[in-house]
Coordinates of C-alpha atoms in Angstrom, one line a residue:
Chain U
M1 CA -19.4 -28.7 -21.0
T2 CA -16.5 -30.8 -19.9
A3 CA -14.2 -30.1 -17.0
P4 CA -10.8 -28.8 -18.1
D5 CA -8.3 -31.6 -17.8
H6 CA -5.1 -29.6 -18.7
S7 CA -4.4 -29.1 -15.0
S8 CA -4.6 -32.0 -12.6
T9 CA -5.1 -29.6 -9.7
A10 CA -8.2 -27.7 -10.9
L11 CA -10.5 -27.7 -7.9
F12 CA -13.4 -25.4 -8.7
R13 CA -15.1 -23.7 -11.6
V14 CA -16.4 -20.3 -10.8
I15 CA -20.1 -19.9 -11.6
H16 CA -20.5 -16.5 -10.0
A17 CA -17.4 -14.6 -9.0
G18 CA -18.9 -11.9 -6.7
A19 CA -17.3 -8.6 -6.0
M20 CA -13.6 -8.2 -5.5
T21 CA -12.8 -11.9 -5.1
G22 CA -9.1 -12.1 -5.1
L23 CA -6.3 -14.2 -3.6
Q24 CA -4.8 -12.5 -0.5
D25 CA -2.0 -13.7 1.8
G26 CA 0.1 -11.8 4.4
G27 CA 1.0 -9.3 1.7
R28 CA 4.3 -7.8 0.8
P29 CA 5.5 -5.6 3.6
G30 CA 8.9 -4.0 3.4
R31 CA 8.6 -2.7 -0.2
K32 CA 7.2 0.8 0.4
A33 CA 10.5 2.4 -0.6
F34 CA 9.7 1.3 -4.1
G35 CA 6.2 2.8 -3.9
I36 CA 4.7 -0.7 -3.5
P37 CA 2.0 -0.8 -0.7
P38 CA 1.9 -3.9 1.6
G39 CA -1.4 -5.3 0.3
G40 CA -2.5 -8.6 1.8
A41 CA -5.6 -9.9 3.5
M42 CA -7.9 -7.3 5.1
D43 CA -8.7 -9.7 7.9
L44 CA -5.3 -11.3 8.6
H45 CA -6.6 -13.0 11.7
S46 CA -9.1 -15.0 9.7
I47 CA -6.4 -16.2 7.3
E48 CA -4.2 -17.2 10.2
R49 CA -7.0 -19.2 11.9
L50 CA -7.9 -21.0 8.6
N51 CA -4.3 -22.0 8.0
R52 CA -3.9 -23.3 11.5
L53 CA -6.8 -25.7 10.7
F54 CA -4.6 -27.1 7.9
N55 CA -1.4 -26.9 9.9
Q56 CA 0.1 -24.8 7.2
V57 CA 2.1 -21.5 7.0
P58 CA 0.0 -18.9 8.8
H59 CA -0.2 -16.5 5.9
T60 CA -0.8 -19.0 3.1
A61 CA -3.1 -17.3 0.5
A62 CA -6.9 -17.7 0.6
W63 CA -9.6 -16.3 -1.6
E64 CA -10.8 -13.0 -0.1
M65 CA -14.5 -12.2 -0.9
L66 CA -16.2 -8.9 -0.4
W67 CA -19.7 -9.6 0.8
A68 CA -19.1 -13.2 0.0
S69 CA -21.3 -14.1 -3.0
L70 CA -19.0 -16.7 -4.7
H71 CA -20.7 -19.6 -6.3
A72 CA -18.6 -22.4 -7.6
E73 CA -18.7 -26.0 -8.8
C74 CA -16.3 -28.5 -7.3
L75 CA -14.2 -30.3 -10.0
R76 CA -12.2 -32.6 -7.7
D77 CA -12.6 -33.9 -4.1
C78 CA -10.8 -31.6 -1.7
V79 CA -10.8 -30.3 1.8
I80 CA -11.8 -26.6 2.3
A81 CA -12.5 -24.3 5.1
Y82 CA -13.9 -20.8 5.3
A83 CA -13.9 -17.9 7.8
G84 CA -16.1 -14.9 8.0
D85 CA -19.5 -13.8 9.0
A86 CA -21.1 -15.2 5.7
Q87 CA -22.9 -18.5 5.6
G88 CA -21.5 -21.2 3.4
Y89 CA -23.5 -23.9 1.7
V90 CA -22.6 -27.1 -0.1
N91 CA -25.5 -28.3 -2.3
E92 CA -27.7 -25.8 -0.4
C93 CA -26.9 -27.4 3.0
P94 CA -25.3 -25.0 5.5
I95 CA -21.7 -25.7 6.4
P96 CA -20.0 -24.4 9.5
A97 CA -17.3 -21.8 9.3
E98 CA -13.7 -22.4 10.5
R99 CA -13.9 -26.2 10.1
T100 CA -12.3 -28.4 7.5
I101 CA -15.0 -29.7 5.1
L102 CA -14.7 -32.5 2.6
I103 CA -16.3 -31.4 -0.7
R104 CA -16.8 -33.8 -3.6
C105 CA -16.5 -33.4 -7.3
G106 CA -19.8 -32.1 -8.7
D107 CA -20.8 -30.4 -5.4
R108 CA -22.0 -26.8 -5.6
L109 CA -20.4 -24.3 -3.1
R110 CA -21.9 -21.0 -2.4
F111 CA -21.8 -18.2 0.2
Q112 CA -24.3 -15.7 1.4
A113 CA -23.3 -12.6 3.3
R114 CA -25.0 -11.7 6.5
G115 CA -23.9 -8.1 6.7
Q116 CA -22.0 -8.1 9.9
S117 CA -18.5 -8.1 8.4
L118 CA -17.1 -7.3 5.0
W119 CA -14.6 -10.1 4.1
T120 CA -14.9 -13.8 4.0
Y121 CA -12.0 -16.2 3.2
L122 CA -11.9 -19.6 1.4
A123 CA -8.9 -21.8 2.1
V124 CA -7.8 -25.2 0.8
G125 CA -5.3 -27.6 2.2
G126 CA -1.9 -26.9 0.6
G127 CA -3.0 -23.4 -0.5
W128 CA -4.2 -22.0 -3.9
H129 CA -2.3 -21.7 -7.1
G130 CA -1.6 -18.2 -8.2
P131 CA 1.4 -16.1 -9.4
R132 CA 3.6 -14.2 -6.9
W133 CA 4.7 -10.6 -7.1
F134 CA 7.5 -9.6 -4.8
G135 CA 7.0 -12.8 -2.7
S136 CA 3.2 -12.5 -2.3
Q137 CA 0.2 -13.9 -4.1
S138 CA -1.9 -10.9 -3.0
V139 CA -3.6 -9.4 -6.1
W140 CA -3.5 -5.6 -6.6
P141 CA -5.0 -4.9 -10.0
D142 CA -4.3 -1.1 -9.8
G143 CA -0.6 -1.9 -9.5
G144 CA -0.5 -4.4 -12.4
M145 CA -0.4 -7.4 -10.0
G146 CA -3.2 -9.8 -11.1
R147 CA -6.9 -9.3 -11.2
Y148 CA -10.0 -10.2 -9.4
L149 CA -12.0 -13.4 -10.3
T150 CA -14.5 -13.4 -13.1
D151 CA -17.2 -15.9 -13.9
G152 CA -15.8 -19.1 -15.5
D153 CA -12.4 -18.9 -13.9
I154 CA -10.9 -22.1 -12.6
L155 CA -9.5 -22.3 -9.1
C156 CA -6.5 -24.5 -8.8
A157 CA -4.6 -26.0 -5.8
A158 CA -1.0 -24.9 -5.3
G159 CA 0.2 -28.5 -4.9
T160 CA -0.9 -32.1 -4.9
E161 CA -0.8 -32.5 -1.1
I162 CA -4.6 -32.0 -1.1
W163 CA -4.8 -35.8 -1.0
Q164 CA -2.6 -36.1 2.1
L165 CA -4.8 -33.9 4.2
P166 CA -7.2 -35.3 6.8
Q167 CA -10.6 -35.6 5.2
G168 CA -13.9 -35.0 7.0
V169 CA -14.9 -32.3 9.4
S170 CA -12.3 -31.3 11.9
A171 CA -13.6 -30.9 15.5
R172 CA -11.1 -28.2 16.1
L173 CA -12.8 -24.8 16.4
L174 CA -10.6 -21.8 16.8
R175 CA -12.2 -18.8 18.4
S176 CA -11.8 -15.4 16.9
E177 CA -10.2 -12.7 19.1
D178 CA -12.1 -10.1 17.0
A179 CA -15.5 -9.8 18.6
L180 CA -17.4 -7.8 16.0
E181 CA -19.7 -6.2 18.6
N182 CA -16.6 -4.4 19.9
T183 CA -16.7 -1.1 18.0
S184 CA -13.9 0.7 19.8
F185 CA -10.5 0.8 18.3
R186 CA -7.2 1.5 20.0
V187 CA -4.9 4.2 18.4
Y188 CA -1.5 5.7 19.0
Q189 CA -0.9 9.4 18.7
G190 CA 0.0 10.3 15.1
P191 CA 3.1 12.1 14.1
Q192 CA 1.2 15.4 13.8
W193 CA -0.9 14.8 16.9
L194 CA 0.4 18.0 18.7
E195 CA -0.2 20.1 15.7
F196 CA -4.0 19.5 15.9
R197 CA -5.9 21.9 18.1
K198 CA -6.8 20.6 21.6
D199 CA -10.5 20.6 20.9
S200 CA -10.0 18.6 17.7
R201 CA -7.9 16.0 19.6
E202 CA -10.7 15.7 22.2
L203 CA -13.3 15.5 19.6
F204 CA -11.5 12.7 17.8
F205 CA -11.9 10.5 20.9
Q206 CA -15.3 11.7 22.1
S207 CA -17.2 11.6 18.8
P208 CA -18.6 8.5 17.2
W209 CA -17.4 8.0 13.6
C210 CA -19.3 6.5 10.7
I211 CA -17.4 4.4 8.1
S212 CA -18.3 5.9 4.7
Q213 CA -19.5 4.1 1.6
Q214 CA -16.5 5.6 -0.1
S215 CA -14.1 3.0 1.4
N216 CA -12.0 0.4 -0.3
R217 CA -8.9 -1.7 0.1
A218 CA -6.8 1.5 -0.1
G219 CA -8.5 3.2 2.8
F220 CA -11.7 3.8 4.8
R221 CA -13.2 7.2 5.0
L222 CA -14.8 8.3 8.2
Q223 CA -17.7 10.7 8.6
G224 CA -18.3 12.8 11.7
P225 CA -17.7 16.3 13.1
A226 CA -15.2 18.3 11.0
L227 CA -11.8 18.4 12.7
F228 CA -9.6 21.5 12.5
V229 CA -6.7 20.7 10.2
P230 CA -3.3 22.1 11.2
Q231 CA -2.2 25.2 9.3
G232 CA 0.6 25.1 6.7
Q233 CA 1.3 22.4 4.1
L234 CA 2.9 19.2 5.2
I235 CA 5.7 18.0 3.0
S236 CA 4.8 14.5 1.8
E237 CA 5.9 11.8 4.3
P238 CA 5.8 8.0 4.4
T239 CA 2.7 6.3 5.9
V240 CA 2.2 3.2 7.9
L241 CA -0.7 0.8 7.7
G242 CA -3.5 2.3 9.8
S243 CA -2.4 5.9 9.6
I244 CA -5.4 8.2 10.2
Q245 CA -4.9 11.3 8.1
V246 CA -7.1 14.4 8.0
P247 CA -7.5 16.2 4.7
A248 CA -8.8 19.8 4.3
N249 CA -12.5 18.8 4.8
G250 CA -11.7 17.6 8.4
Q251 CA -13.0 14.1 7.7
P252 CA -10.4 11.4 8.6
I253 CA -9.2 8.7 6.2
V254 CA -7.7 5.5 7.5
L255 CA -4.9 4.3 5.1
L256 CA -5.0 0.6 4.5
N257 CA -3.4 -2.2 2.6
D258 CA -3.5 -1.0 -1.0
G259 CA -3.2 2.7 -0.1
P260 CA -0.5 5.2 -1.1
T261 CA 2.9 4.8 0.5
V262 CA 3.3 8.5 1.1
G263 CA 0.8 11.1 2.2
G264 CA 0.7 14.8 2.4
Y265 CA -2.0 15.3 5.1
A266 CA -1.5 15.6 8.8
K267 CA -2.0 12.3 10.7
I268 CA -3.8 12.6 14.0
A269 CA -3.5 8.9 15.0
V270 CA -2.4 5.4 14.0
L271 CA -4.5 2.3 14.6
H272 CA -3.1 -0.4 16.9
P273 CA -1.9 -3.2 14.6
D274 CA -3.8 -5.8 16.6
D275 CA -7.1 -3.9 16.0
L276 CA -6.5 -3.6 12.2
S277 CA -8.2 -6.9 11.1
R278 CA -11.4 -6.1 13.2
F279 CA -11.4 -2.5 11.8
R280 CA -11.1 -3.7 8.2
Q281 CA -14.0 -6.1 8.7
S282 CA -16.4 -3.2 9.7
P283 CA -18.9 -2.5 6.9
P284 CA -19.8 1.0 5.7
G285 CA -22.3 2.5 8.0
S286 CA -20.7 1.1 11.1
I287 CA -20.5 3.5 14.0
I288 CA -17.1 3.3 15.7
T289 CA -15.0 5.1 18.4
F290 CA -11.3 5.5 19.1
S291 CA -9.4 5.2 22.4
L292 CA -5.8 6.0 23.1
V293 CA -3.5 3.1 23.7
S294 CA -2.8 3.1 27.4
Chain P
M1 CA 32.8 2.6 9.5
I2 CA 31.1 5.2 11.7
D3 CA 33.4 7.0 14.0
S4 CA 31.7 7.7 17.3
S5 CA 33.6 11.0 17.6
S6 CA 32.1 12.4 14.4
D7 CA 29.4 14.9 14.4
R8 CA 25.8 13.9 14.8
L9 CA 23.4 14.7 12.0
S10 CA 20.8 17.0 13.5
T11 CA 17.5 15.0 13.5
H12 CA 14.1 15.0 15.2
A13 CA 12.4 11.7 15.8
I14 CA 8.7 11.2 16.3
R15 CA 7.2 7.8 17.3
Y16 CA 4.9 6.6 14.6
G17 CA 2.5 3.9 15.9
R18 CA 3.7 0.8 17.6
D19 CA 6.4 -0.3 15.2
A20 CA 8.0 2.8 13.7
W21 CA 10.1 5.9 14.1
L22 CA 9.7 8.9 11.8
V23 CA 13.0 10.7 11.7
E24 CA 13.0 14.3 10.3
F25 CA 16.5 15.2 8.9
A26 CA 15.6 18.4 7.1
T27 CA 12.9 21.0 6.9
E28 CA 13.0 21.8 3.2
A29 CA 13.3 19.6 0.1
D30 CA 16.6 20.8 -1.4
D31 CA 20.1 19.8 -2.2
E32 CA 21.1 19.6 1.4
S33 CA 18.2 17.3 2.3
F34 CA 19.2 15.1 -0.7
A35 CA 22.7 14.9 0.7
S36 CA 21.6 14.1 4.2
A37 CA 19.3 11.4 2.9
A38 CA 22.2 9.8 1.1
M39 CA 24.3 9.9 4.3
I40 CA 21.5 8.2 6.3
R41 CA 20.9 5.7 3.5
R42 CA 24.5 4.7 3.5
Q43 CA 24.7 4.4 7.3
L44 CA 21.5 2.2 7.3
E45 CA 23.1 0.0 4.7
Q46 CA 26.4 -0.3 6.5
N47 CA 25.0 -0.6 10.0
P48 CA 21.3 -1.5 10.0
P49 CA 19.5 -1.3 13.4
P50 CA 18.4 -4.7 14.6
H51 CA 14.9 -5.8 13.4
L52 CA 14.6 -3.0 10.9
R53 CA 12.0 -4.0 8.3
E54 CA 12.5 -1.1 6.0
A55 CA 13.6 2.5 5.7
I56 CA 11.2 4.6 3.6
F57 CA 12.5 8.0 2.6
A58 CA 10.6 11.1 1.7
Y59 CA 12.0 14.6 1.0
T60 CA 12.8 15.5 4.6
R61 CA 11.9 12.4 6.7
V62 CA 12.7 8.8 6.8
L63 CA 10.3 6.2 8.3
L64 CA 12.1 3.4 10.1
E65 CA 9.7 0.6 10.3
F66 CA 10.6 -2.4 12.5
E67 CA 9.3 -5.9 12.6
P68 CA 6.2 -6.2 14.8
E69 CA 6.8 -5.3 18.4
Q70 CA 10.6 -4.8 17.8
C71 CA 10.7 -1.0 17.6
P72 CA 13.6 0.3 19.9
P73 CA 12.6 2.7 22.7
L74 CA 15.1 5.3 21.3
A75 CA 15.3 6.3 17.7
P76 CA 18.5 5.5 15.9
E77 CA 21.0 8.4 15.4
F78 CA 23.0 9.3 12.4
F79 CA 26.3 11.0 11.8
L80 CA 27.7 13.6 9.4
T81 CA 29.8 11.8 6.9
E82 CA 31.7 12.9 3.8
R83 CA 29.6 13.4 0.7
Q84 CA 30.1 11.0 -2.0
N85 CA 30.0 12.0 -5.6
D86 CA 28.7 9.0 -7.4
S87 CA 28.4 10.1 -10.9
A88 CA 27.7 6.6 -12.0
R89 CA 24.1 7.1 -10.7
I90 CA 23.2 9.7 -13.3
K91 CA 20.5 8.0 -15.4
I92 CA 19.4 9.2 -18.8
I93 CA 15.9 8.7 -20.1
D94 CA 14.8 9.4 -23.6
V95 CA 11.7 11.6 -23.9
C96 CA 9.6 12.3 -26.9
Y97 CA 8.4 15.8 -26.3
D98 CA 5.0 15.7 -28.0
G99 CA 2.6 16.1 -25.0
E100 CA -0.7 17.7 -25.5
D101 CA 0.0 20.5 -22.9
L102 CA 3.4 21.5 -24.4
Q103 CA 1.9 24.6 -26.0
R104 CA 0.1 25.5 -22.8
V105 CA 3.4 25.4 -20.8
A106 CA 5.2 27.4 -23.5
R107 CA 2.4 30.0 -23.6
H108 CA 2.2 30.3 -19.8
R109 CA 6.0 30.8 -19.5
G110 CA 6.3 33.1 -22.6
L111 CA 8.7 30.6 -24.2
T112 CA 8.7 28.8 -27.5
V113 CA 8.0 25.0 -27.5
D114 CA 11.6 24.4 -28.5
E115 CA 12.8 26.5 -25.5
V116 CA 10.6 24.4 -23.1
I117 CA 12.1 21.2 -24.5
E118 CA 15.6 22.6 -24.3
K119 CA 15.3 23.8 -20.7
H120 CA 13.5 20.7 -19.5
S121 CA 16.1 18.4 -21.0
A122 CA 19.1 20.5 -20.0
A123 CA 18.3 20.3 -16.2
L124 CA 19.8 17.8 -13.8
Y125 CA 17.1 16.2 -11.6
R126 CA 17.4 14.3 -8.4
V127 CA 15.3 11.4 -7.3
H128 CA 14.6 12.1 -3.7
F129 CA 12.5 9.0 -3.1
L130 CA 9.9 6.7 -4.7
G131 CA 6.4 6.6 -3.5
F132 CA 2.7 7.2 -3.9
A133 CA 2.6 4.6 -6.7
P134 CA 5.1 1.9 -7.6
G135 CA 8.2 3.5 -9.2
F136 CA 6.9 7.1 -9.1
P137 CA 9.9 9.3 -8.6
Y138 CA 9.7 12.5 -6.5
L139 CA 12.1 14.8 -8.3
S140 CA 13.7 18.1 -7.6
G141 CA 15.4 20.3 -10.1
L142 CA 12.7 21.7 -12.4
P143 CA 14.0 25.1 -13.5
A144 CA 11.8 28.0 -12.2
C145 CA 11.2 29.2 -15.7
L146 CA 9.1 26.0 -16.4
H147 CA 6.9 26.1 -13.3
T148 CA 3.3 25.9 -14.6
P149 CA 0.1 25.5 -12.6
R150 CA -1.8 22.2 -12.7
L151 CA -4.8 21.9 -15.0
D152 CA -8.0 23.4 -13.6
S153 CA -9.7 20.1 -14.0
P154 CA -7.7 16.9 -13.9
R155 CA -7.8 14.4 -16.8
T156 CA -9.5 11.1 -15.9
R157 CA -6.8 9.1 -17.6
I158 CA -3.2 9.7 -18.3
A159 CA -1.1 7.1 -20.1
A160 CA 1.7 5.4 -18.2
G161 CA 5.0 6.9 -19.1
S162 CA 3.6 10.5 -19.5
V163 CA 6.0 13.2 -18.5
G164 CA 4.3 16.2 -16.8
I165 CA 4.8 19.5 -15.0
G166 CA 2.6 20.3 -12.0
G167 CA 3.4 23.6 -10.4
G168 CA 7.1 23.4 -9.4
Q169 CA 7.4 19.7 -9.9
T170 CA 8.1 17.5 -12.9
G171 CA 7.6 13.8 -12.9
I172 CA 6.6 10.7 -14.9
Y173 CA 3.4 8.7 -14.4
P174 CA 4.3 5.0 -13.8
L175 CA 0.8 3.6 -14.2
P176 CA -2.3 4.9 -16.0
T177 CA -4.1 7.2 -13.6
A178 CA -6.1 10.3 -13.4
G179 CA -4.0 13.4 -13.0
G180 CA -3.8 17.2 -13.3
W181 CA -0.3 17.8 -14.5
N182 CA 0.6 19.4 -17.8
I183 CA 1.7 16.6 -20.1
I184 CA 4.7 17.6 -22.2
G185 CA 6.0 14.3 -23.4
R186 CA 6.3 10.5 -22.9
I187 CA 9.0 7.9 -22.3
S188 CA 9.1 4.5 -23.9
V189 CA 10.5 2.4 -21.0
P190 CA 8.4 1.2 -18.1
L191 CA 9.0 2.9 -14.7
F192 CA 7.7 -0.2 -12.9
D193 CA 7.7 -3.8 -13.8
P194 CA 5.7 -5.9 -11.4
S195 CA 7.1 -9.2 -12.8
A196 CA 10.8 -8.1 -12.2
P197 CA 12.8 -8.9 -9.1
L198 CA 12.5 -6.3 -6.4
D199 CA 16.0 -4.7 -6.9
S200 CA 15.3 -4.1 -10.6
C201 CA 11.5 -3.5 -10.6
T202 CA 11.8 0.2 -10.8
L203 CA 13.7 2.2 -13.4
L204 CA 14.7 4.8 -10.9
Q205 CA 15.9 4.5 -7.4
A206 CA 16.0 7.0 -4.5
G207 CA 19.4 8.8 -4.7
D208 CA 19.6 8.7 -8.4
E209 CA 20.3 11.7 -10.6
L210 CA 18.4 12.0 -13.8
K211 CA 18.6 13.8 -17.1
F212 CA 16.0 13.7 -19.9
R213 CA 17.2 13.5 -23.5
A214 CA 14.9 14.8 -26.2
V215 CA 14.3 12.3 -29.1
P216 CA 12.1 13.0 -32.1
S217 CA 10.3 9.7 -31.9
F218 CA 10.7 6.1 -30.6
S219 CA 11.6 3.7 -33.4

């Protein structure tokens, strides 16, 4: 099989796409009035660190991989970097995370998840080629905005500046502020905070919560003691990223990037924006706790 | 212009996380809340608070979301202004009333199928806001004689453009989804176009008034 030559910026051919591998950037905030959720990278901090390595716009799109299992063949020399808990390999040699790496035509790139965090990101100097919807390259298949990668896809660079970037491994190592061993998350009181019974409010902070397997880019479900839900039906109201709503079964749901823009359940709390990336990296089965913003 | 001596619109503001205020301007979804939302929308357009990222309306509340760490310590206030009658915003959408639950609705309400169609297409609906899914309009105005309970078990897939009745609400599905509404018809124009510019990506906008026009088929 010959490498496609119709695009001079084709960088990789996907051998194995893995699960939910899609381009994500800073998303499209500010469109909720149209019913369009913000979308964007689940771990925004990782994207920002990668783009700092390349001295490019902080929210330039990177490939977001769930449980990183991407396997691809390099079609043209380029400089890449990845971030996440997964281990990357070039031709089966381990490569360090969060450093620029020169990869040559014909090299094989693959990743292996280690299970500590959900999402791994692959960036290239100059960014990746991909269509934009409402100013963002973030894919959201349910909303008709692109699709996830499939085997055989070609990954292309956004521009030709890949050749002007420094080649070789950068010595710059940026430290993550999101220590994964920290399993406590700061929250604000939600708009219906006072409508919850006092014992439920206390329980929300005292109890450990388990992130459910039934979690996705739209929201993470939590399992724990059942909270009492306020009586009376709430008229649908807009939501913010990180709203924690409690449906009738008393088990909270944290609304995330691809979630509905309005919700009809009482919200007990709202995640602190600075803790969102670390929260969204927490795999199902993680035991977490909440603390009130002081 | 907003006259500082004019009456304040009665609102109740709740802080919503670090970056937002949730302002409640009504307690019921009705004509009055629709009018209040229009006043607030106009004031936000004419006089947007600094660093406002977006105002997201629902029936009785508006979420004022600010840029990160720019939320003001006090919620913005709004004033009572004259109602504007903007008849240009009445939109008409053609509906082919051939939905699979049309008979069910007619039977439940003791009407003929023709009467269901006649009543559904005679009413004037109001688009209070868009949300849940892109372009999905939250409407008011379904005549009480058409209120019909949702299906006992939701269908796993409803085609985009389906017109349904669920309890006291009527609406149109913008994207193919699962759903429990009684499907009475379909429209032929997309409610949402992800490739269009933002200001024209949705067929309907909050504040619009809407009528359905029955057509026998789409040619």
